[in-house]
mmCIF file of N, CA and C in Angstrom:
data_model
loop_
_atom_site.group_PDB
_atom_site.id
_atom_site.type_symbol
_atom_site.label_atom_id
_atom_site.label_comp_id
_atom_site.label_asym_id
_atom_site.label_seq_id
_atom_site.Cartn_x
_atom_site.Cartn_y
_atom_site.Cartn_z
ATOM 1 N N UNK A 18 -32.562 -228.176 78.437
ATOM 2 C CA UNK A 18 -31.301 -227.956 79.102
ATOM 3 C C UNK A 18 -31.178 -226.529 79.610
ATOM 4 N N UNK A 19 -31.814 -225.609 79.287
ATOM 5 C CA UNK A 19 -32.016 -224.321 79.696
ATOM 6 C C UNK A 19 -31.805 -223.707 81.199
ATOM 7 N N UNK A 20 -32.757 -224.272 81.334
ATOM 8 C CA UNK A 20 -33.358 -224.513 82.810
ATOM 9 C C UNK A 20 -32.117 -224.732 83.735
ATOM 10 N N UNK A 21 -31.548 -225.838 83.284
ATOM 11 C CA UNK A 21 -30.545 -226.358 83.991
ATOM 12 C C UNK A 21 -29.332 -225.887 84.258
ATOM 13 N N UNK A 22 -29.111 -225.122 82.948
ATOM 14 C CA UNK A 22 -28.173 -224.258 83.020
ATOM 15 C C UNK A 22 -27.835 -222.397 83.086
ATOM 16 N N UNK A 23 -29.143 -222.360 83.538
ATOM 17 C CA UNK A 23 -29.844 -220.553 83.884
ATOM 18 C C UNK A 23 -28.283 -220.394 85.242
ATOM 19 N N UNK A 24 -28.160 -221.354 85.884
ATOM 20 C CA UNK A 24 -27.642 -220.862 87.294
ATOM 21 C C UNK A 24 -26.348 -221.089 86.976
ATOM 22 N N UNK A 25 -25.782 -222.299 86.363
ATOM 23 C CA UNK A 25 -24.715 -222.887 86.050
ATOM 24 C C UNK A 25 -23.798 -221.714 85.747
ATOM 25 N N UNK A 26 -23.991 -221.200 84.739
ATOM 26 C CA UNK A 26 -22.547 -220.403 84.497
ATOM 27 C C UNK A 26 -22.283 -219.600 85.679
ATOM 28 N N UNK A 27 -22.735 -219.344 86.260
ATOM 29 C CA UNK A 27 -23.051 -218.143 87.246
ATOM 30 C C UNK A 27 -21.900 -219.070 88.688
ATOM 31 N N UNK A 28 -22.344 -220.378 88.944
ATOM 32 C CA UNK A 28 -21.539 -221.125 89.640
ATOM 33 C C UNK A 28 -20.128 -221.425 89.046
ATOM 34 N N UNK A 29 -20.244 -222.171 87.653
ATOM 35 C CA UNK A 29 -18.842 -222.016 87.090
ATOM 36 C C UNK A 29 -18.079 -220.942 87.319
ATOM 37 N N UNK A 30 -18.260 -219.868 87.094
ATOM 38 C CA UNK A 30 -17.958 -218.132 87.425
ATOM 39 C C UNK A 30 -17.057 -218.353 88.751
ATOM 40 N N UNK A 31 -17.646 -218.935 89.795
ATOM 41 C CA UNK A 31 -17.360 -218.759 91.383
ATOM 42 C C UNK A 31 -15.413 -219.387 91.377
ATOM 43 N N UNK A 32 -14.503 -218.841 90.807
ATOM 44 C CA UNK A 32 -13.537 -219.225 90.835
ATOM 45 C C UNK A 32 -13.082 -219.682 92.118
ATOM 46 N N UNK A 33 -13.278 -218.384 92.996
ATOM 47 C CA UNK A 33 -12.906 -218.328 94.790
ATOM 48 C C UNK A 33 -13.259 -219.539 95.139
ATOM 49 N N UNK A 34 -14.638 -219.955 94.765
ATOM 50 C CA UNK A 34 -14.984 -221.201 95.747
ATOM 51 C C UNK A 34 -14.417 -222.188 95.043
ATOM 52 N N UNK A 35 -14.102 -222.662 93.716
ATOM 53 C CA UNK A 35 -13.186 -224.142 93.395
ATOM 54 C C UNK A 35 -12.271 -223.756 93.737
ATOM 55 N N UNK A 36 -10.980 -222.297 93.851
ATOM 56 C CA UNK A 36 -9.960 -222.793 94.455
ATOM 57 C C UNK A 36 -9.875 -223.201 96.041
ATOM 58 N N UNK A 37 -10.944 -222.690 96.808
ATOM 59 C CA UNK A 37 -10.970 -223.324 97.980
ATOM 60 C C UNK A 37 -10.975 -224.264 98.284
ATOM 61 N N UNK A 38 -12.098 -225.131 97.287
ATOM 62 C CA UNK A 38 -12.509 -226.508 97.639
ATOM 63 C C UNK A 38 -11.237 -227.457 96.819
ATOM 64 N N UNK A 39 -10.295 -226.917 95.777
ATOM 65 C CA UNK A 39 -9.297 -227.453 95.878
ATOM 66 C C UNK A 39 -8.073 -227.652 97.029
ATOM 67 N N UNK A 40 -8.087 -226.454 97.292
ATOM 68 C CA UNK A 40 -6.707 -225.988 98.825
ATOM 69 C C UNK A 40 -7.339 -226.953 99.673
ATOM 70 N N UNK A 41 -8.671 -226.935 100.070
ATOM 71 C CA UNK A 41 -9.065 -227.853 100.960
ATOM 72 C C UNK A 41 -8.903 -229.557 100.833
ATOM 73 N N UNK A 42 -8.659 -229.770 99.646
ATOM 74 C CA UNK A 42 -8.622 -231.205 99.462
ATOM 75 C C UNK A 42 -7.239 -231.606 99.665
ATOM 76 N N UNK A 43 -6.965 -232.076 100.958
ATOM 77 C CA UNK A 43 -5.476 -232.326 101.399
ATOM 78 C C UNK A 43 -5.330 -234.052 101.597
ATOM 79 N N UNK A 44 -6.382 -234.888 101.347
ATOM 80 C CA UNK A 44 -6.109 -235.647 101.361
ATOM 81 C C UNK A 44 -5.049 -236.260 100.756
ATOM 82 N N UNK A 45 -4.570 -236.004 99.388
ATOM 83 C CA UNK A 45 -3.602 -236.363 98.508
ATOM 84 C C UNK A 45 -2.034 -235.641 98.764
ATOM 85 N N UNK A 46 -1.183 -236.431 98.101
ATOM 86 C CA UNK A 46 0.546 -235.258 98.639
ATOM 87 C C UNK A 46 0.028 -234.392 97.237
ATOM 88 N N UNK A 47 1.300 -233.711 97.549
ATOM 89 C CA UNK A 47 1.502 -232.548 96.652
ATOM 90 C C UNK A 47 1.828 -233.326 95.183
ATOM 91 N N UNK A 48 2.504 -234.247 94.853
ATOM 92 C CA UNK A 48 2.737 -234.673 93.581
ATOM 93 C C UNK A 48 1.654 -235.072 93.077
ATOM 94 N N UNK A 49 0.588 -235.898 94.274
ATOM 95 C CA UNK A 49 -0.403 -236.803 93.442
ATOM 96 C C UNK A 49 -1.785 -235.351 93.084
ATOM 97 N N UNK A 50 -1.558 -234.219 93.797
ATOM 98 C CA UNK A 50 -2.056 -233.313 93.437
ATOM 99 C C UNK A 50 -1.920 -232.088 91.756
ATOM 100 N N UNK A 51 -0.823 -232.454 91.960
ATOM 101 C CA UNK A 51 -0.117 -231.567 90.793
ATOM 102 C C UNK A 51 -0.340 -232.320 89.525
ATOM 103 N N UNK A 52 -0.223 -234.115 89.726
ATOM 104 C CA UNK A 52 -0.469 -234.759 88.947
ATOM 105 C C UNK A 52 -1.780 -234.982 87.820
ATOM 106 N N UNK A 53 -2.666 -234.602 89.248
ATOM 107 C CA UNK A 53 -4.127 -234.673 88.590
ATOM 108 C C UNK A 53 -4.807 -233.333 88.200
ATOM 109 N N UNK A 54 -3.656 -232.047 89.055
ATOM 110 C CA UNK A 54 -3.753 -230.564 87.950
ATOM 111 C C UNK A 54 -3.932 -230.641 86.543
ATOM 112 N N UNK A 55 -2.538 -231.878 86.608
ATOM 113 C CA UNK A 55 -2.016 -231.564 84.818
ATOM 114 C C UNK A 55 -2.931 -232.469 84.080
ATOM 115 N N UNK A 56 -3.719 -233.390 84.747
ATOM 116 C CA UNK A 56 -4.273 -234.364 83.942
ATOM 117 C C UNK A 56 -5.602 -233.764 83.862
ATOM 118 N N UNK A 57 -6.333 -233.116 84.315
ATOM 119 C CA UNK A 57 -7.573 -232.444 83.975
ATOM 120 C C UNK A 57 -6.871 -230.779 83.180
ATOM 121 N N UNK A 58 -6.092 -230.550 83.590
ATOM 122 C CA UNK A 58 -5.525 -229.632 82.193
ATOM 123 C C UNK A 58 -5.094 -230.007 81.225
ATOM 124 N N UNK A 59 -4.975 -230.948 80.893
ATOM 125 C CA UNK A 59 -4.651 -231.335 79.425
ATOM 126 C C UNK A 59 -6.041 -231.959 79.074
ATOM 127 N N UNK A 60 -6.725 -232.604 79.744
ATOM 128 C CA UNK A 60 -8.285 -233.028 79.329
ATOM 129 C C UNK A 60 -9.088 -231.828 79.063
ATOM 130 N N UNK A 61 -9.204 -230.528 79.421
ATOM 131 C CA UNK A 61 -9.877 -229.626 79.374
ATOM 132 C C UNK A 61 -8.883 -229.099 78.119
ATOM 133 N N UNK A 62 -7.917 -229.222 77.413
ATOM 134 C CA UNK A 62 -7.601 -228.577 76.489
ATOM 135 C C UNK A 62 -7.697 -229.513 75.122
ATOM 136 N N UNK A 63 -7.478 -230.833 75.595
ATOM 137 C CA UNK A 63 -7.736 -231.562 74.448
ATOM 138 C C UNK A 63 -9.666 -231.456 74.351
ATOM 139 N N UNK A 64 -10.481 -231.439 75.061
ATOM 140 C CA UNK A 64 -11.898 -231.562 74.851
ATOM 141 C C UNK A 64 -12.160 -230.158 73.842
ATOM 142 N N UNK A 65 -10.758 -229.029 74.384
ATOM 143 C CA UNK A 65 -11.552 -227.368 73.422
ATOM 144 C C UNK A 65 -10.620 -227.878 72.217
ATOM 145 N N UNK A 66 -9.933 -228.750 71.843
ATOM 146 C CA UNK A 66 -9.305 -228.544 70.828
ATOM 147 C C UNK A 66 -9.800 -229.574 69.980
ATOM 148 N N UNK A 67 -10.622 -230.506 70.806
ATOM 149 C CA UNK A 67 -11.641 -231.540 69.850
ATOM 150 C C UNK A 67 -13.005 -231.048 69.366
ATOM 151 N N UNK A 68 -13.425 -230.244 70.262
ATOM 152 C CA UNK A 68 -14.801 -229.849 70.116
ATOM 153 C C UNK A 68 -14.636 -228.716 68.719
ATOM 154 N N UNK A 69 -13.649 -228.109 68.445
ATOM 155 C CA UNK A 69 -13.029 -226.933 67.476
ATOM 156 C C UNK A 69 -12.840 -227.565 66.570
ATOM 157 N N UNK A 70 -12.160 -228.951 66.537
ATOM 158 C CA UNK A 70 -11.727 -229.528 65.443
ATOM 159 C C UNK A 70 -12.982 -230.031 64.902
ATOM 160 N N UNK A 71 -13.676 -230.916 65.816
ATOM 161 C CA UNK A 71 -14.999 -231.200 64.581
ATOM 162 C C UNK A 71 -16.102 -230.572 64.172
ATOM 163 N N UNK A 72 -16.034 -229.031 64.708
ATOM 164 C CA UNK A 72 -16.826 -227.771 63.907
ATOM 165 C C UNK A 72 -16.142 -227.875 63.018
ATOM 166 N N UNK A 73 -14.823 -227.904 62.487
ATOM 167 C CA UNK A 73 -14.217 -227.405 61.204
ATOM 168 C C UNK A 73 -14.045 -228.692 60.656
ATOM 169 N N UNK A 74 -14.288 -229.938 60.821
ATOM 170 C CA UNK A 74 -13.683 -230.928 59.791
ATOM 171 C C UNK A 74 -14.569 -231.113 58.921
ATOM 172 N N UNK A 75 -13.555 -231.658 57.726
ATOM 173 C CA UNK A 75 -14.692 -231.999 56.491
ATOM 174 C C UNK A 75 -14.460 -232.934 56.206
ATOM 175 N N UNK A 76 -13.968 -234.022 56.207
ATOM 176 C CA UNK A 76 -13.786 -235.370 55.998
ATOM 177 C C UNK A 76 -14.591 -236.488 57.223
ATOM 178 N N UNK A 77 -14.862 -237.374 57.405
ATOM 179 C CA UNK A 77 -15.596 -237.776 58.085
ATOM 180 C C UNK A 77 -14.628 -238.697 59.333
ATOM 181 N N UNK A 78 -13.321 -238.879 58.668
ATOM 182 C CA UNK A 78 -12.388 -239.674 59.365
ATOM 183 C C UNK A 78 -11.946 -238.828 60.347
ATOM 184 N N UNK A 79 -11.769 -237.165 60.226
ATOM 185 C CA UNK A 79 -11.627 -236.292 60.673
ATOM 186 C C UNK A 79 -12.519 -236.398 62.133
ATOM 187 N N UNK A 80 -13.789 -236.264 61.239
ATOM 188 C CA UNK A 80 -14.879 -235.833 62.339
ATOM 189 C C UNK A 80 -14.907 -237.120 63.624
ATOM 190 N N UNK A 81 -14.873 -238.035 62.916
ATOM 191 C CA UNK A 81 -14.849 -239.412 63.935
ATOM 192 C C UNK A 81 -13.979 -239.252 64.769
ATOM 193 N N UNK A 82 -12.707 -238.999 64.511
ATOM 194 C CA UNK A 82 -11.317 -238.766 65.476
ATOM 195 C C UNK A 82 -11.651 -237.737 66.442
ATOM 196 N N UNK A 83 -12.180 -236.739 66.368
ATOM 197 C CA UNK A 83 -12.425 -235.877 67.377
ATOM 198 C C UNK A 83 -13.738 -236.048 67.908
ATOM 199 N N UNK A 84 -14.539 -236.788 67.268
ATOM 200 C CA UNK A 84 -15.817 -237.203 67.659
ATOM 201 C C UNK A 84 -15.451 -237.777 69.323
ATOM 202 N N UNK A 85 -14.885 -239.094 69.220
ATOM 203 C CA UNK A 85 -14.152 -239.552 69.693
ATOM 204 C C UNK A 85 -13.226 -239.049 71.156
ATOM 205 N N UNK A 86 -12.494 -238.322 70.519
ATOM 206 C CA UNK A 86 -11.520 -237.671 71.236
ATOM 207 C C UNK A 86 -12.166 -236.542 72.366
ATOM 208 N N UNK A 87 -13.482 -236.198 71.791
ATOM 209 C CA UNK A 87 -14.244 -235.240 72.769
ATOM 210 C C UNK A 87 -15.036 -236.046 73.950
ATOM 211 N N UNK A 88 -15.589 -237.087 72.858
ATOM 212 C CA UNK A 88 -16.708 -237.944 74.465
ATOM 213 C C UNK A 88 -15.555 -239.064 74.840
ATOM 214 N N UNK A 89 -13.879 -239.049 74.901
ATOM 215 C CA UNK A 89 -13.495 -239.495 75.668
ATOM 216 C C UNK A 89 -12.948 -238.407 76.882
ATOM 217 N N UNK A 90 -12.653 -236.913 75.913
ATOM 218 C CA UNK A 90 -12.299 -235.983 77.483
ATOM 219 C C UNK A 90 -13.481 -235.755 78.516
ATOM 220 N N UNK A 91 -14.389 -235.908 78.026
ATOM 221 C CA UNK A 91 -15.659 -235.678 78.591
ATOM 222 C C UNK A 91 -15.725 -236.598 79.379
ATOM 223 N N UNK A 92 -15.716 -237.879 79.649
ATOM 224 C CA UNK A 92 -16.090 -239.221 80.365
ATOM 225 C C UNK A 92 -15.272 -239.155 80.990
ATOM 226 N N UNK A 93 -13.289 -238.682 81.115
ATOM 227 C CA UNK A 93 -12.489 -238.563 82.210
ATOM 228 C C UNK A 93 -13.256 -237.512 82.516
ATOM 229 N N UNK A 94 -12.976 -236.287 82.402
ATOM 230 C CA UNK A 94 -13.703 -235.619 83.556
ATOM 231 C C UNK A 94 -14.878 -235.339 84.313
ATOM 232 N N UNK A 95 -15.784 -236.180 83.957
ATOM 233 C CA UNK A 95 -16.596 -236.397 84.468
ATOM 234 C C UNK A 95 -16.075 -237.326 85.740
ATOM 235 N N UNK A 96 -15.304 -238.692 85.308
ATOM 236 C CA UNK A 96 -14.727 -239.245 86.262
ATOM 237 C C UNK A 96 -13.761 -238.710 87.321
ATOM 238 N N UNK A 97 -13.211 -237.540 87.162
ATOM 239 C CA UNK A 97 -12.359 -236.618 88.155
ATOM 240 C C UNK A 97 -13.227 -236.291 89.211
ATOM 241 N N UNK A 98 -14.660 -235.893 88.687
ATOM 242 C CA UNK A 98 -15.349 -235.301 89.644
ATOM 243 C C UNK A 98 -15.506 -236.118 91.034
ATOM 244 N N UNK A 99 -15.215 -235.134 92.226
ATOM 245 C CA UNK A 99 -15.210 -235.544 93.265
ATOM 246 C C UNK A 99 -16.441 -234.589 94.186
ATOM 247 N N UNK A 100 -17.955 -235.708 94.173
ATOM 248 C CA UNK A 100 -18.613 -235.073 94.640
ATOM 249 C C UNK A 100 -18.753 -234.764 95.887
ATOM 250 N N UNK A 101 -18.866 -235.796 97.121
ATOM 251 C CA UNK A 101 -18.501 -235.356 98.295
ATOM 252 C C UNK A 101 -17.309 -234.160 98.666
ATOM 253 N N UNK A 102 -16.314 -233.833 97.945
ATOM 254 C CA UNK A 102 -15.592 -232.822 98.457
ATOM 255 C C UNK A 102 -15.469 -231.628 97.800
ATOM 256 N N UNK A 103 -15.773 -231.685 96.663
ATOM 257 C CA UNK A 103 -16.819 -230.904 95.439
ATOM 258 C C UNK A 103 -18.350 -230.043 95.745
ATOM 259 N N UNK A 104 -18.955 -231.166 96.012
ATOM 260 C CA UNK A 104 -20.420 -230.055 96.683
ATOM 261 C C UNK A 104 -20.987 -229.644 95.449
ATOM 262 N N UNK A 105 -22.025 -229.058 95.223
ATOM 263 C CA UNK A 105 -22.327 -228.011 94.215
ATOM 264 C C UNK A 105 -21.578 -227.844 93.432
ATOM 265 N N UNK A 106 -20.517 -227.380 93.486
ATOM 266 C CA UNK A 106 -19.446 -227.122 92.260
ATOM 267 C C UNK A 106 -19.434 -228.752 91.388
ATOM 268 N N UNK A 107 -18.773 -229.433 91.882
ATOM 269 C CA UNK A 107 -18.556 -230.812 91.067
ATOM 270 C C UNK A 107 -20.196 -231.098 90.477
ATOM 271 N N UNK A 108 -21.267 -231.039 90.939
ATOM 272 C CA UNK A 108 -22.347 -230.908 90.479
ATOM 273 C C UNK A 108 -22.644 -229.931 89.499
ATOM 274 N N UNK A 109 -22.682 -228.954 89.656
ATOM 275 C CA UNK A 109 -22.791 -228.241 88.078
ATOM 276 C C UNK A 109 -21.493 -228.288 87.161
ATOM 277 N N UNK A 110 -20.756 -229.016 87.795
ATOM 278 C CA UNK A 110 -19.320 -228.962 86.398
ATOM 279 C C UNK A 110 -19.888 -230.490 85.811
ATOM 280 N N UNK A 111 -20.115 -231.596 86.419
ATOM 281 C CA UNK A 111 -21.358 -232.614 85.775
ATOM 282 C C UNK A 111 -22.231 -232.583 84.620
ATOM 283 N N UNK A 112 -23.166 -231.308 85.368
ATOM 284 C CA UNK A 112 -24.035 -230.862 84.810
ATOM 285 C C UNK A 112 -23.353 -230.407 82.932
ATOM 286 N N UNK A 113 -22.787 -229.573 82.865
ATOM 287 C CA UNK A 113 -22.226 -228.535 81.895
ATOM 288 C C UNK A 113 -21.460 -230.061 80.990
ATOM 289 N N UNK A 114 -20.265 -230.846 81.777
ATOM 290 C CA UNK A 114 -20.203 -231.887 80.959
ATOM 291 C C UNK A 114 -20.804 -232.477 80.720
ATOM 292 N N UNK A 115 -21.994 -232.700 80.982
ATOM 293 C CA UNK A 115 -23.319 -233.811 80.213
ATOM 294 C C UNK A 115 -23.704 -232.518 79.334
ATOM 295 N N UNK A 116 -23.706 -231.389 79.441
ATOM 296 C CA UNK A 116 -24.515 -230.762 78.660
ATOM 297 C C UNK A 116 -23.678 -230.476 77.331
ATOM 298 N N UNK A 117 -22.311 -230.989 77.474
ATOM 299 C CA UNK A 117 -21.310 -231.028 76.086
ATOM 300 C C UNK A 117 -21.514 -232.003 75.603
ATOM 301 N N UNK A 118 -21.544 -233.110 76.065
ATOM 302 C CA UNK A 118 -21.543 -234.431 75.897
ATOM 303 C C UNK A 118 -22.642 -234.479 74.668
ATOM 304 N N UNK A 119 -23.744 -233.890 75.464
ATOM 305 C CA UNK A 119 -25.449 -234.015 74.754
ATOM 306 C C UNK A 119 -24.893 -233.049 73.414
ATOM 307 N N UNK A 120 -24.664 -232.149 73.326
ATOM 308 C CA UNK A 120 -24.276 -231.312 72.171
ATOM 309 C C UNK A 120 -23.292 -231.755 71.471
ATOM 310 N N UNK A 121 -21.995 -232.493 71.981
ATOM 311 C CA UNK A 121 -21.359 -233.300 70.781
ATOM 312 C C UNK A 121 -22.008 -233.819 70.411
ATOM 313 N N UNK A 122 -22.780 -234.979 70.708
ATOM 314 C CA UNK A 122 -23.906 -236.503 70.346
ATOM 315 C C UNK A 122 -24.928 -235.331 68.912
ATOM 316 N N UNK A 123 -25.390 -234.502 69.875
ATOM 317 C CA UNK A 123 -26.117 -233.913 68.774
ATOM 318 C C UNK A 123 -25.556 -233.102 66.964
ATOM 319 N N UNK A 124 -24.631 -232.272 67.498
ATOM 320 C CA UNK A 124 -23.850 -232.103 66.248
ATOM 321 C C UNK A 124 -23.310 -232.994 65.444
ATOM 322 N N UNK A 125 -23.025 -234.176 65.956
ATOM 323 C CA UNK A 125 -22.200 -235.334 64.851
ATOM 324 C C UNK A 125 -23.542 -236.704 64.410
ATOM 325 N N UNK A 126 -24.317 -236.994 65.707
ATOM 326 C CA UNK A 126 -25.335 -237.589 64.926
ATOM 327 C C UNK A 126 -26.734 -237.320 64.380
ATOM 328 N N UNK A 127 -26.902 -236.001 64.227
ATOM 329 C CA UNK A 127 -28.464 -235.386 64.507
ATOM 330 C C UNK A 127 -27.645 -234.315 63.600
ATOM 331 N N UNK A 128 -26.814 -233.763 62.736
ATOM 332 C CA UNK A 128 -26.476 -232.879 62.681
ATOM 333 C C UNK A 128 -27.181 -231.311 62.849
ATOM 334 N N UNK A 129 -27.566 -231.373 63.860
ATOM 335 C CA UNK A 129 -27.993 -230.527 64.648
ATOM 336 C C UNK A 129 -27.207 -229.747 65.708
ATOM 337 N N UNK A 130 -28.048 -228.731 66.866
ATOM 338 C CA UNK A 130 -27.072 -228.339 67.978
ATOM 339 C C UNK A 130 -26.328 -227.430 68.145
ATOM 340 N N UNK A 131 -25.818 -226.778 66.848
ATOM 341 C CA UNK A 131 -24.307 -226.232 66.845
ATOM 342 C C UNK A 131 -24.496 -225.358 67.873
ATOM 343 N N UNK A 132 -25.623 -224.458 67.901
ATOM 344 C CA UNK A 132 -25.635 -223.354 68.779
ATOM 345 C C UNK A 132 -25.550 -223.810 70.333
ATOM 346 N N UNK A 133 -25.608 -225.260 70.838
ATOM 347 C CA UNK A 133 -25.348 -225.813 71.803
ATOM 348 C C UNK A 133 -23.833 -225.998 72.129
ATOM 349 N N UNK A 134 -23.448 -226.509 70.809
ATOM 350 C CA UNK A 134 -22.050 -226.774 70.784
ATOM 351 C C UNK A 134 -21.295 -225.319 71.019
ATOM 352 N N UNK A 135 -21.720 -224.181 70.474
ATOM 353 C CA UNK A 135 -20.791 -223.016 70.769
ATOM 354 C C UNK A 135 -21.361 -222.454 72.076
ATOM 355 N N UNK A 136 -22.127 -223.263 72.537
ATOM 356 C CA UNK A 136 -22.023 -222.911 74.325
ATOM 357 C C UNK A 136 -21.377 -223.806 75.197
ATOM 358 N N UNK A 137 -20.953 -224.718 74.473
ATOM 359 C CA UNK A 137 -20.785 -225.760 75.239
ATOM 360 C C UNK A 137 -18.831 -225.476 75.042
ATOM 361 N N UNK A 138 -18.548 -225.126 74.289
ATOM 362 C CA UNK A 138 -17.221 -224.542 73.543
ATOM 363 C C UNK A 138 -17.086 -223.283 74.764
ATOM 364 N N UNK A 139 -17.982 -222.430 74.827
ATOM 365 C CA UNK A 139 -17.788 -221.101 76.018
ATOM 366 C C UNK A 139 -18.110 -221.774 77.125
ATOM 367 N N UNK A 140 -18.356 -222.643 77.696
ATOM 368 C CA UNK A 140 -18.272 -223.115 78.995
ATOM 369 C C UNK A 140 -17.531 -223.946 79.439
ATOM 370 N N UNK A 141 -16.622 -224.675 78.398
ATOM 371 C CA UNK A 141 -15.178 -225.136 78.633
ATOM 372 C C UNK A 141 -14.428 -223.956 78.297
ATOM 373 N N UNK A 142 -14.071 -223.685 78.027
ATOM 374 C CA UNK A 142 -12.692 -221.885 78.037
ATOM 375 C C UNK A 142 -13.823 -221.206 79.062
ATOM 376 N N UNK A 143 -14.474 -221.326 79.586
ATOM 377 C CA UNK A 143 -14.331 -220.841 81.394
ATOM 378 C C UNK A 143 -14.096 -221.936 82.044
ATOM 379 N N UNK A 144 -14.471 -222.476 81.992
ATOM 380 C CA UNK A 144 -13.357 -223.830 83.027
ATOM 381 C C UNK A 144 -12.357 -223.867 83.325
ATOM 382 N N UNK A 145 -11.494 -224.327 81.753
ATOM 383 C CA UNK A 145 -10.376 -223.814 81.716
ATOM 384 C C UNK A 145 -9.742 -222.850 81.972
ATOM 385 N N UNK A 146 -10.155 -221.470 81.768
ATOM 386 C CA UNK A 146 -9.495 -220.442 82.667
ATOM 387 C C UNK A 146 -9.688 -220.253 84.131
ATOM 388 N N UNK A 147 -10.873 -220.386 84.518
ATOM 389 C CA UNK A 147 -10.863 -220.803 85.964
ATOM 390 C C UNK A 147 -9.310 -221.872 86.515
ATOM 391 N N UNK A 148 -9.731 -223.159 86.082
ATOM 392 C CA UNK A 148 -8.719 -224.145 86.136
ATOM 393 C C UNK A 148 -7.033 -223.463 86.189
ATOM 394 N N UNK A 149 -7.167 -222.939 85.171
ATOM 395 C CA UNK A 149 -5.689 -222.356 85.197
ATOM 396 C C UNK A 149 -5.563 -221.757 85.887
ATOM 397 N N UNK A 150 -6.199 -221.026 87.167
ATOM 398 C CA UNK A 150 -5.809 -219.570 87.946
ATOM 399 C C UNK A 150 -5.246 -220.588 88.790
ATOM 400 N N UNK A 151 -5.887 -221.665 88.877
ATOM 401 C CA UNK A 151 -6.174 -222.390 90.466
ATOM 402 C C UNK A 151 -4.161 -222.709 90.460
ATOM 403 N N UNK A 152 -3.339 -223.062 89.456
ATOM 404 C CA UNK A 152 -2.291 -223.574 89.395
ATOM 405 C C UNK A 152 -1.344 -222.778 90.275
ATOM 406 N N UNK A 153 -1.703 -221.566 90.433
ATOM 407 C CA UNK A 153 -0.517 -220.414 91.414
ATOM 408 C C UNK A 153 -0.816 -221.375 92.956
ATOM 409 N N UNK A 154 -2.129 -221.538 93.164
ATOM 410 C CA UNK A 154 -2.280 -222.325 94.483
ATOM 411 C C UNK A 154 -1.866 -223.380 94.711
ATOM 412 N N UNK A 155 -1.005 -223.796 93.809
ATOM 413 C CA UNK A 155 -0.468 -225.137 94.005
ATOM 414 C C UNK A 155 0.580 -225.496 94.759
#
């Protein structure tokens, strides 16, 4: 996964260009826009607050619930992604969510990874802060 992700953060980084390629996406009104702001902001906060929770759980009912709760934020946003109007960007934000995805799978069934998982933890809280700037452009 290395490899794959040498360039990635470096694109995640490019705030300027997702808020562009958001401003540019006018196909939708303003509500159904704002709508799907809030719905990939709350998916990007429930995925850092699942991925946190099952580093720290110790019960297994625990771990399952956020097990859970992570490769379902993960699979919506993956499904948000809009590659034709996305480009590159929606492609390495893909990328980075398969590469959480692979590091949850690994920490909960391989108990292995972690050091994947705490990259995968720093490359959602840049998302997310990216994500959040984009909201003044709304």
């Amino acid at each position: 996964y290395q490899d794959v992700f040498m360039n990635t953060e470096e694109s995640i980084m490019n705030i300027a260009f997702a808020r562009n390629e958001y401003k540019n996406t006018k196909s939708s009104s303003l509500g159904s826009k704002t709508e799907n702001f809030e719905a990939v902001s709350i998916a990007l906060g429930q995925l850092l607050t699942s991925m946190q929770g099952l580093r720290e759980a110790k019960e297994i009912e625990q771990k399952d619930a956020f097990f859970e709760k992570s490769l379902t934020s993960i699979y919506f946003l993956q499904k948000c992604l809009d590659f034709e109007a996305g480009g590159e960007l929606a492609k390495n934000l893909f990328r980075v969510y398969e590469f959480t995805r692979q590091a949850v799978l690994d920490f909960v069934l391989r108990e292995k990874g972690s050091g994947n998982m705490d990259k995968s933890v720093e490359y959602i809280t840049l998302i997310q802060e990216g994500w959040t700037s984009i909201e003044d452009s709304l």
